[in-house]
Short mmCIF file of N, CA and C in Angstrom, two decimals:
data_model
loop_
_atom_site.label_atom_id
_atom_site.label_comp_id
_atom_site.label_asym_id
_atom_site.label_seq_id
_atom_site.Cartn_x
_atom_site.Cartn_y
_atom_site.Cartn_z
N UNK A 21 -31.95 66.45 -48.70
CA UNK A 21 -30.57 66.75 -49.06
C UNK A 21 -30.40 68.26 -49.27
N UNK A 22 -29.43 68.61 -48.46
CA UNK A 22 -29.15 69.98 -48.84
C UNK A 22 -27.87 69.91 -49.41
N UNK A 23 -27.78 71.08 -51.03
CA UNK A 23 -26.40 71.37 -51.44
C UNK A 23 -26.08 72.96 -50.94
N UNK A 24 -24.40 72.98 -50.66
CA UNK A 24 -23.64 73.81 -49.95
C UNK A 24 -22.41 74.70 -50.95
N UNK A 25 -22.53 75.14 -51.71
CA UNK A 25 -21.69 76.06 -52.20
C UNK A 25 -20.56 77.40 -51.84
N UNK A 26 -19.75 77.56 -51.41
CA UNK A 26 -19.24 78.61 -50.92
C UNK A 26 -18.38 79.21 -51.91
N UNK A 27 -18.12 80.96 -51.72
CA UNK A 27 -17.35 81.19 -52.59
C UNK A 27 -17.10 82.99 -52.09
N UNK A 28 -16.39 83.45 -52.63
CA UNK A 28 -16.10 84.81 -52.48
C UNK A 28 -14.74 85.08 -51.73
N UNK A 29 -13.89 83.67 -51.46
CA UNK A 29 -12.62 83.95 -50.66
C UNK A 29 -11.87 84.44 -51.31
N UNK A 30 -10.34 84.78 -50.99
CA UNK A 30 -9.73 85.34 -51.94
C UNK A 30 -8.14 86.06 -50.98
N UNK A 31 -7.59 86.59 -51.67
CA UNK A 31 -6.01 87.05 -50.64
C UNK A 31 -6.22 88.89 -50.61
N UNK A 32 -6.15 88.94 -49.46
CA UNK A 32 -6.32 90.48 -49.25
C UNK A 32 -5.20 90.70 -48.14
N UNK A 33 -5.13 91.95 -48.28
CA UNK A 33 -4.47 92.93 -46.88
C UNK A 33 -5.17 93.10 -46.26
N UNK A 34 -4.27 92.96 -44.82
CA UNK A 34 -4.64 93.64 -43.60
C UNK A 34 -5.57 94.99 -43.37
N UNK A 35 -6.57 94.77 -42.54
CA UNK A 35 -7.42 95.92 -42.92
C UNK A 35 -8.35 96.12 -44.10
N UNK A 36 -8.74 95.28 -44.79
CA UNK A 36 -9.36 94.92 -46.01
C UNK A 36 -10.66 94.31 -45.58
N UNK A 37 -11.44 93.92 -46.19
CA UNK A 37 -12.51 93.68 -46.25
C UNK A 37 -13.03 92.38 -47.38
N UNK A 38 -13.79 91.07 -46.92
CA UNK A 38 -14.30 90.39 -47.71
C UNK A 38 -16.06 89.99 -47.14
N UNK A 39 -16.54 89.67 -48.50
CA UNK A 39 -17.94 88.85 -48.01
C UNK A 39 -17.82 87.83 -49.00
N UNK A 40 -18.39 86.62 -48.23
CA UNK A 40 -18.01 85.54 -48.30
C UNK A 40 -19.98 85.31 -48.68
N UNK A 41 -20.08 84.17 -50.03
CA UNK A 41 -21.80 83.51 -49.85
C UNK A 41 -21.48 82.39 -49.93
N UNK A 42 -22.52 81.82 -49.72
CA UNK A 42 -23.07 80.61 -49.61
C UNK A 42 -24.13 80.30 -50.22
N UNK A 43 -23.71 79.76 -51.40
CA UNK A 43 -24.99 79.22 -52.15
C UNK A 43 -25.85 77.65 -52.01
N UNK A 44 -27.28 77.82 -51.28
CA UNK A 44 -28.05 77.42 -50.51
C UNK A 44 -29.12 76.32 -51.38
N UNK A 45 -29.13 75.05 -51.83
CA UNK A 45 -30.27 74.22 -52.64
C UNK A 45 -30.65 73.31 -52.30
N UNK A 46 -32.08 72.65 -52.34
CA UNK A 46 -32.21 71.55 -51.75
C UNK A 46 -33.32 72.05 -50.54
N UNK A 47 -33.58 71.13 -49.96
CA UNK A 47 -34.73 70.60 -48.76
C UNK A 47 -34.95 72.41 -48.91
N UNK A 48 -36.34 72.10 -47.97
CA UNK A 48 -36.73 73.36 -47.95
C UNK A 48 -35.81 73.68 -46.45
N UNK A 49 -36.00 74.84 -46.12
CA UNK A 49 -34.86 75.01 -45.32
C UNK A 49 -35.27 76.03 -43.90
N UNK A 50 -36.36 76.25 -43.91
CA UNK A 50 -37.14 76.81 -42.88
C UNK A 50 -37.12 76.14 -41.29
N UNK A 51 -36.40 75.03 -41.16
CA UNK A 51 -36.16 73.88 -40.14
C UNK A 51 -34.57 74.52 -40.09
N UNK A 52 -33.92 74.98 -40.68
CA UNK A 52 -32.31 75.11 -40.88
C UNK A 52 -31.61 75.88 -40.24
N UNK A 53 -30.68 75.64 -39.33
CA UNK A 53 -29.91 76.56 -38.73
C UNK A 53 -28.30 76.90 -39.85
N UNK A 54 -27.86 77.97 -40.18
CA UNK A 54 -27.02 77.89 -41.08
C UNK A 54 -25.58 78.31 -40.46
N UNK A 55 -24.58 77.91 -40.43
CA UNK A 55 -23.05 78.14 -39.43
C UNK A 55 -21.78 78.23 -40.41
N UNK A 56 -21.45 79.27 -40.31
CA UNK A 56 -19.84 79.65 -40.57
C UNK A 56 -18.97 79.11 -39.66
N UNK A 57 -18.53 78.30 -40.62
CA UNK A 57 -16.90 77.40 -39.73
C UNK A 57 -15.69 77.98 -40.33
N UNK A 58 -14.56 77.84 -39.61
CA UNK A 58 -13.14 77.95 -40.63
C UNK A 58 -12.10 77.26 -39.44
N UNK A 59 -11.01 76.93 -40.92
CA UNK A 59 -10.05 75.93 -40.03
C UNK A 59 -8.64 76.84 -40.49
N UNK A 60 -8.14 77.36 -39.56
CA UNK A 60 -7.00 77.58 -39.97
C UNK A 60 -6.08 76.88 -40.31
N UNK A 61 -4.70 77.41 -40.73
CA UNK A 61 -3.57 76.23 -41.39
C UNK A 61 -3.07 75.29 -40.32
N UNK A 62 -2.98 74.46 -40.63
CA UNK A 62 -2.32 73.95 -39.52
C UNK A 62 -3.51 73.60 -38.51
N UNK A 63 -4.19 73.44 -38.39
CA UNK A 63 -5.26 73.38 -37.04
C UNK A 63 -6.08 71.97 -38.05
N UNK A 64 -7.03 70.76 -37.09
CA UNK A 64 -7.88 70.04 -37.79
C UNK A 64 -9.34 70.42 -37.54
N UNK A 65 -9.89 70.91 -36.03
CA UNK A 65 -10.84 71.02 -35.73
C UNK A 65 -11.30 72.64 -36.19
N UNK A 66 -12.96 71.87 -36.61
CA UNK A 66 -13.38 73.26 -37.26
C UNK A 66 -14.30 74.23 -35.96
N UNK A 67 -13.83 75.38 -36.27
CA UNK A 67 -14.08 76.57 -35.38
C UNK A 67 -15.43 77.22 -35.91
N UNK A 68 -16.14 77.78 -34.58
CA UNK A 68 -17.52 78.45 -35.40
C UNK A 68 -16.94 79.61 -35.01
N UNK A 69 -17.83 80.54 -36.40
CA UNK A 69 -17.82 82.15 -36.51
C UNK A 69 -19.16 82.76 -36.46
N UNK A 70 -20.23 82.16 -37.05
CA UNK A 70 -21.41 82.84 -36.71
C UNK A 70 -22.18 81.59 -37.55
N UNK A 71 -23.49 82.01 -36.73
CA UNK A 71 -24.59 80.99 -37.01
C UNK A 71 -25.84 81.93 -37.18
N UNK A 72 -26.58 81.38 -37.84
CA UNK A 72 -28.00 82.11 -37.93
C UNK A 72 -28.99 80.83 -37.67
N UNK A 73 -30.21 81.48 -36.87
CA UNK A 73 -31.25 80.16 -36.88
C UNK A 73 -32.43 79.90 -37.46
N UNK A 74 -33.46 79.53 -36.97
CA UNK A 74 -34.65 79.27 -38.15
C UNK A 74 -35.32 80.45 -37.93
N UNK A 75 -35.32 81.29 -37.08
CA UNK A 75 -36.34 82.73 -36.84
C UNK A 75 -35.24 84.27 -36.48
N UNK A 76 -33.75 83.36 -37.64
CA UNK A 76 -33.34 84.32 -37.70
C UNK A 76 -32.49 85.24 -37.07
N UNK A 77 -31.94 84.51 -35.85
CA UNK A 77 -31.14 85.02 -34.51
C UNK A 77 -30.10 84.98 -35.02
N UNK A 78 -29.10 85.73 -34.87
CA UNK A 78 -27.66 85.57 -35.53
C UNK A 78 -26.71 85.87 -34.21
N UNK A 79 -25.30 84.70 -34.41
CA UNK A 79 -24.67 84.76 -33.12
C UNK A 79 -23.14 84.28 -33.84
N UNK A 80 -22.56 85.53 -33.17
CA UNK A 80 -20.93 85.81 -33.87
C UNK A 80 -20.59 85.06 -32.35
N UNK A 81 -18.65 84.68 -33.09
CA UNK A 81 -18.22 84.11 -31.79
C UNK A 81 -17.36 85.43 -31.23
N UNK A 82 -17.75 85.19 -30.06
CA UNK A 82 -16.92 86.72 -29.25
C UNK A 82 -15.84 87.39 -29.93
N UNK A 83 -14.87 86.40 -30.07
CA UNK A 83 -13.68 87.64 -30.57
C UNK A 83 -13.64 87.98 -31.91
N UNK A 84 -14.67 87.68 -32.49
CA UNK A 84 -14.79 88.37 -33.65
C UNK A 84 -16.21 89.46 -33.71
N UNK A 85 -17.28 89.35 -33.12
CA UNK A 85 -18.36 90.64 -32.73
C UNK A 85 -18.01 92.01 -33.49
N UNK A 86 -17.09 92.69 -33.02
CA UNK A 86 -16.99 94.00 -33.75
C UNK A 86 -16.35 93.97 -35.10
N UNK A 87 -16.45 92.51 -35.90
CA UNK A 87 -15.52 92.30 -37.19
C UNK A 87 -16.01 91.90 -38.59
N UNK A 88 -16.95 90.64 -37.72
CA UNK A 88 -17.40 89.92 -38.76
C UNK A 88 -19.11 89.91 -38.29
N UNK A 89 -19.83 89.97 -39.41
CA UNK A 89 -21.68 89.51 -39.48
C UNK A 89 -22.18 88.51 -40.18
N UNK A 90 -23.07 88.21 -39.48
CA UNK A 90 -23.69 87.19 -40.45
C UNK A 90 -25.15 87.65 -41.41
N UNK A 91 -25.75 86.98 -42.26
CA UNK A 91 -27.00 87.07 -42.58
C UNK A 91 -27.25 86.82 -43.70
N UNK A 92 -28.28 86.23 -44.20
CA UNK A 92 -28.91 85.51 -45.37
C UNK A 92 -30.29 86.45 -46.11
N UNK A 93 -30.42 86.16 -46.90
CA UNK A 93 -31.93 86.37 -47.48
C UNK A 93 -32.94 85.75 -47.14
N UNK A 94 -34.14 86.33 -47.13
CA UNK A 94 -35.48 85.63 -46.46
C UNK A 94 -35.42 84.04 -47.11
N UNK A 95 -35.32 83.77 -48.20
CA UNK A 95 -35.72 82.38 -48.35
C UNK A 95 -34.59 81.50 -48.32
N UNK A 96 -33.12 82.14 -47.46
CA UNK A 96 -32.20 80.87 -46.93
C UNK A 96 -31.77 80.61 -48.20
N UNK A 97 -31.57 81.13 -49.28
CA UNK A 97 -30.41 80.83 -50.21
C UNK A 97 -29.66 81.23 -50.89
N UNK A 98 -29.11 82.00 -49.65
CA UNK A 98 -27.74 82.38 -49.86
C UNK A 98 -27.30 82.93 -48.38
N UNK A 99 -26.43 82.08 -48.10
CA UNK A 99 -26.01 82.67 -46.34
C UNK A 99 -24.32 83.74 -46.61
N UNK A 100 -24.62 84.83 -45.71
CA UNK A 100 -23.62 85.58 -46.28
C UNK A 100 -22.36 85.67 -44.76
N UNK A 101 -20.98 86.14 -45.03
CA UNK A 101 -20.51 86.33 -44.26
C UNK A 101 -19.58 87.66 -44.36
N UNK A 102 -19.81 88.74 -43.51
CA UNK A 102 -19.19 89.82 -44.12
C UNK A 102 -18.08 90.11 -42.86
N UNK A 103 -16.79 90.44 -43.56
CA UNK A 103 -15.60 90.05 -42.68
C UNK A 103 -14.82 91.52 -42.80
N UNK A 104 -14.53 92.24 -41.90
CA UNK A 104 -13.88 93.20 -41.59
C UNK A 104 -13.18 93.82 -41.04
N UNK A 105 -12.16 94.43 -41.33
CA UNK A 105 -10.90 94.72 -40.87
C UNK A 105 -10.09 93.26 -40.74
N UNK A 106 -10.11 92.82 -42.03
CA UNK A 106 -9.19 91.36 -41.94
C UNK A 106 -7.88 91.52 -41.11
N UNK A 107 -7.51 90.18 -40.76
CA UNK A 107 -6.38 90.41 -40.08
C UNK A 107 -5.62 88.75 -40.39
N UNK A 108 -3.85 88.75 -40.25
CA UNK A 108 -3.57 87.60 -40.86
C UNK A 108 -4.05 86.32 -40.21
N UNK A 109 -4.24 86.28 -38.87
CA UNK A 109 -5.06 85.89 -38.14
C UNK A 109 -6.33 85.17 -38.27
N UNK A 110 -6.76 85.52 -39.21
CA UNK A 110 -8.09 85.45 -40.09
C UNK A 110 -8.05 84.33 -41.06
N UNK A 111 -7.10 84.07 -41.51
CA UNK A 111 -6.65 83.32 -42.65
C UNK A 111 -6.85 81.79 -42.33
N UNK A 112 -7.87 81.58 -42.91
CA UNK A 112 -8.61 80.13 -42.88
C UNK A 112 -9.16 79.75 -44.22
N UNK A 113 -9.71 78.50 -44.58
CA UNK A 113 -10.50 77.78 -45.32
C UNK A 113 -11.70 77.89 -44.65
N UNK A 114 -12.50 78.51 -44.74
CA UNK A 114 -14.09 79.03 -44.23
C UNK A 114 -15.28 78.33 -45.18
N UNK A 115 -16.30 77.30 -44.17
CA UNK A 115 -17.16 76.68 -44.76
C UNK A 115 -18.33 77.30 -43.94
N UNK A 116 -19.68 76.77 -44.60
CA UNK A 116 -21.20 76.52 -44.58
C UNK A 116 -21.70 75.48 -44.15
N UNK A 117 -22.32 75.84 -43.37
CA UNK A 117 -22.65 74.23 -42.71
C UNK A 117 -24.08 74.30 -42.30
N UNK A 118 -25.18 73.40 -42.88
CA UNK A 118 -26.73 73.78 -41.83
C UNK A 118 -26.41 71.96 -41.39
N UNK A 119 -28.37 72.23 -40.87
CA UNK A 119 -28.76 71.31 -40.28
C UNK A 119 -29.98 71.68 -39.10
N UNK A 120 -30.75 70.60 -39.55
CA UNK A 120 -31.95 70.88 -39.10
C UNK A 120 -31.68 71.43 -37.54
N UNK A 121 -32.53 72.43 -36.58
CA UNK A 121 -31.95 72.57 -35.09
C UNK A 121 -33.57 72.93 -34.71
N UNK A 122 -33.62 73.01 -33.41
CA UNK A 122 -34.54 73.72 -32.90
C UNK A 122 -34.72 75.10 -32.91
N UNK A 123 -35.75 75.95 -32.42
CA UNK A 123 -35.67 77.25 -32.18
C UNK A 123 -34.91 77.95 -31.31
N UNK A 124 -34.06 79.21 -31.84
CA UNK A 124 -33.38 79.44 -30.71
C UNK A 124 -32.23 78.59 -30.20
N UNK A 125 -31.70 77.90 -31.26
CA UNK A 125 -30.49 77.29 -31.13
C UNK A 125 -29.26 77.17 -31.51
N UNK A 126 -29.22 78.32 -32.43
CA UNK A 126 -28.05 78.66 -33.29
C UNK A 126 -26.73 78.74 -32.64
N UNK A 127 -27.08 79.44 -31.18
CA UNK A 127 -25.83 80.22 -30.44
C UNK A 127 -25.00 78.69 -30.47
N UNK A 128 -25.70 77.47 -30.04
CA UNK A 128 -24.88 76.22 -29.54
C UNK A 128 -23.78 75.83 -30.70
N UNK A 129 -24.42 76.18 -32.03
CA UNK A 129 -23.88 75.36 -33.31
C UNK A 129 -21.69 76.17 -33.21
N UNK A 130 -21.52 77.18 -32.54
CA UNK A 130 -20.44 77.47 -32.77
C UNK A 130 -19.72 77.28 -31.55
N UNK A 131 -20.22 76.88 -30.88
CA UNK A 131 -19.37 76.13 -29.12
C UNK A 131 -18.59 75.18 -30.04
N UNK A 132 -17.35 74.87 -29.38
CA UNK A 132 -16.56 73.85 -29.56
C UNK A 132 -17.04 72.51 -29.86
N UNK A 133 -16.57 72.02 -31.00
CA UNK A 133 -17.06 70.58 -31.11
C UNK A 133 -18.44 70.48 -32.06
N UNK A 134 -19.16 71.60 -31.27
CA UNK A 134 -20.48 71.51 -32.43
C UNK A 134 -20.22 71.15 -33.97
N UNK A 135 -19.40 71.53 -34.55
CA UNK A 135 -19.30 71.04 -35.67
C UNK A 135 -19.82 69.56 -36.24
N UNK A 136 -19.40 68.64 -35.21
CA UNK A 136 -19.14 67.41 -35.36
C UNK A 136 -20.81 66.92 -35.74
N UNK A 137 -21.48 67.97 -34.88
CA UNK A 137 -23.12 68.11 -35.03
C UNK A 137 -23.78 68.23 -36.83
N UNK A 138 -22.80 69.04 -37.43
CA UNK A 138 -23.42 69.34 -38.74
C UNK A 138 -24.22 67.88 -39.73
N UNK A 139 -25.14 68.77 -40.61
CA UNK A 139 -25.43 67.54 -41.44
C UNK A 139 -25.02 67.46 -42.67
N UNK A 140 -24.89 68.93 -43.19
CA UNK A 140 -24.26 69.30 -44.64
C UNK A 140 -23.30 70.41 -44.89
N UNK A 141 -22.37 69.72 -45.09
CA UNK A 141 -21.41 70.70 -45.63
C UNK A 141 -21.23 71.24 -47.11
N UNK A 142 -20.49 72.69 -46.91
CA UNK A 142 -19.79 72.78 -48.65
C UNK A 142 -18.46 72.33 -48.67
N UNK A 143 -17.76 72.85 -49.42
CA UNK A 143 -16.45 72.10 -49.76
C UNK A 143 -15.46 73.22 -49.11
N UNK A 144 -16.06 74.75 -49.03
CA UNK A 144 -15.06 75.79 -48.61
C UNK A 144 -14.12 76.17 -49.17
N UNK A 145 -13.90 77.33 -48.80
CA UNK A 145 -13.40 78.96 -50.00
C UNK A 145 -12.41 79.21 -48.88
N UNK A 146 -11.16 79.61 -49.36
CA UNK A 146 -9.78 80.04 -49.04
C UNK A 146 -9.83 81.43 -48.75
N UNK A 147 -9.47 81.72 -47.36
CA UNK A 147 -9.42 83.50 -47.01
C UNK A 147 -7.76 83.78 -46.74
N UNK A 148 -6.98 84.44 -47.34
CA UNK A 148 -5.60 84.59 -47.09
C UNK A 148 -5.66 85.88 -46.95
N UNK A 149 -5.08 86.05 -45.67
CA UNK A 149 -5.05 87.78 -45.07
C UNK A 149 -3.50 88.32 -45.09
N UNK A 150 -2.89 88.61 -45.62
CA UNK A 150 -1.02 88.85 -45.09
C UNK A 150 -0.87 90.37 -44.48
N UNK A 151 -0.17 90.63 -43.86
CA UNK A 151 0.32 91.41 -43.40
C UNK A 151 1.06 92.79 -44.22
#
């Protein structure tokens, strides 16, 4: 069992800056691929933003690359998400999500649908960007 904590969301301006953690407990986690989802308003299906894998590969989704990063601490507990140059655009309910994966498999966890793949979720932290 893994527990999923998220937190650090919050309402900012445009052009602002947040980092978002993820507080990480449970199974050991060295098997764990860890994935930033968010659902905007109005939308049901959850979207990937970046994933990290078990040796550590980190993979943003394209149109966010020059915006947002990912990355954790060596022992996987605490997955971070650092978000920049917010935009209203941006403005989602943003979760944590692992689950055991292979090596070198992180990039898949934020393709469409992957979600549906997850094994543990958190409950997810509110990002409000306005204009």
């Amino acid at each position: 069992q893994v527990y999923l904590v998220e937190s650090g969301g919050g309402s900012v301006q445009a052009g602002e800056s947040l980092r978002l953690s993820c507080s990480i407990s449970g199974s050991t986690l060295n098997t764990y691929c860890l994935t930033w989802y968010r659902v905007p308003p109005g939308q049901e299906e959850r979207e990937g933003v970046a994933a990290i894998d078990t040796d550590g590969r980190t993979t943003i989704a394209d149109s966010l690359q020059d915006r947002f990063s990912i990355s954790a601490d060596a022992a996987k507990t605490t997955l971070y998400l650092q978000m920049n140059n917010l935009k209203p655009e941006d403005t989602a309910i943003y979760y944590c999500a692992a689950k055991i994966c292979p090596a070198r498999s992180g990039f898949l966890l934020i393709r469409p649908g992957a979600y549906n793949t997850q094994q543990y979720w958190g409950k997810g932290t509110l990002v409000s960007v306005s204009s």
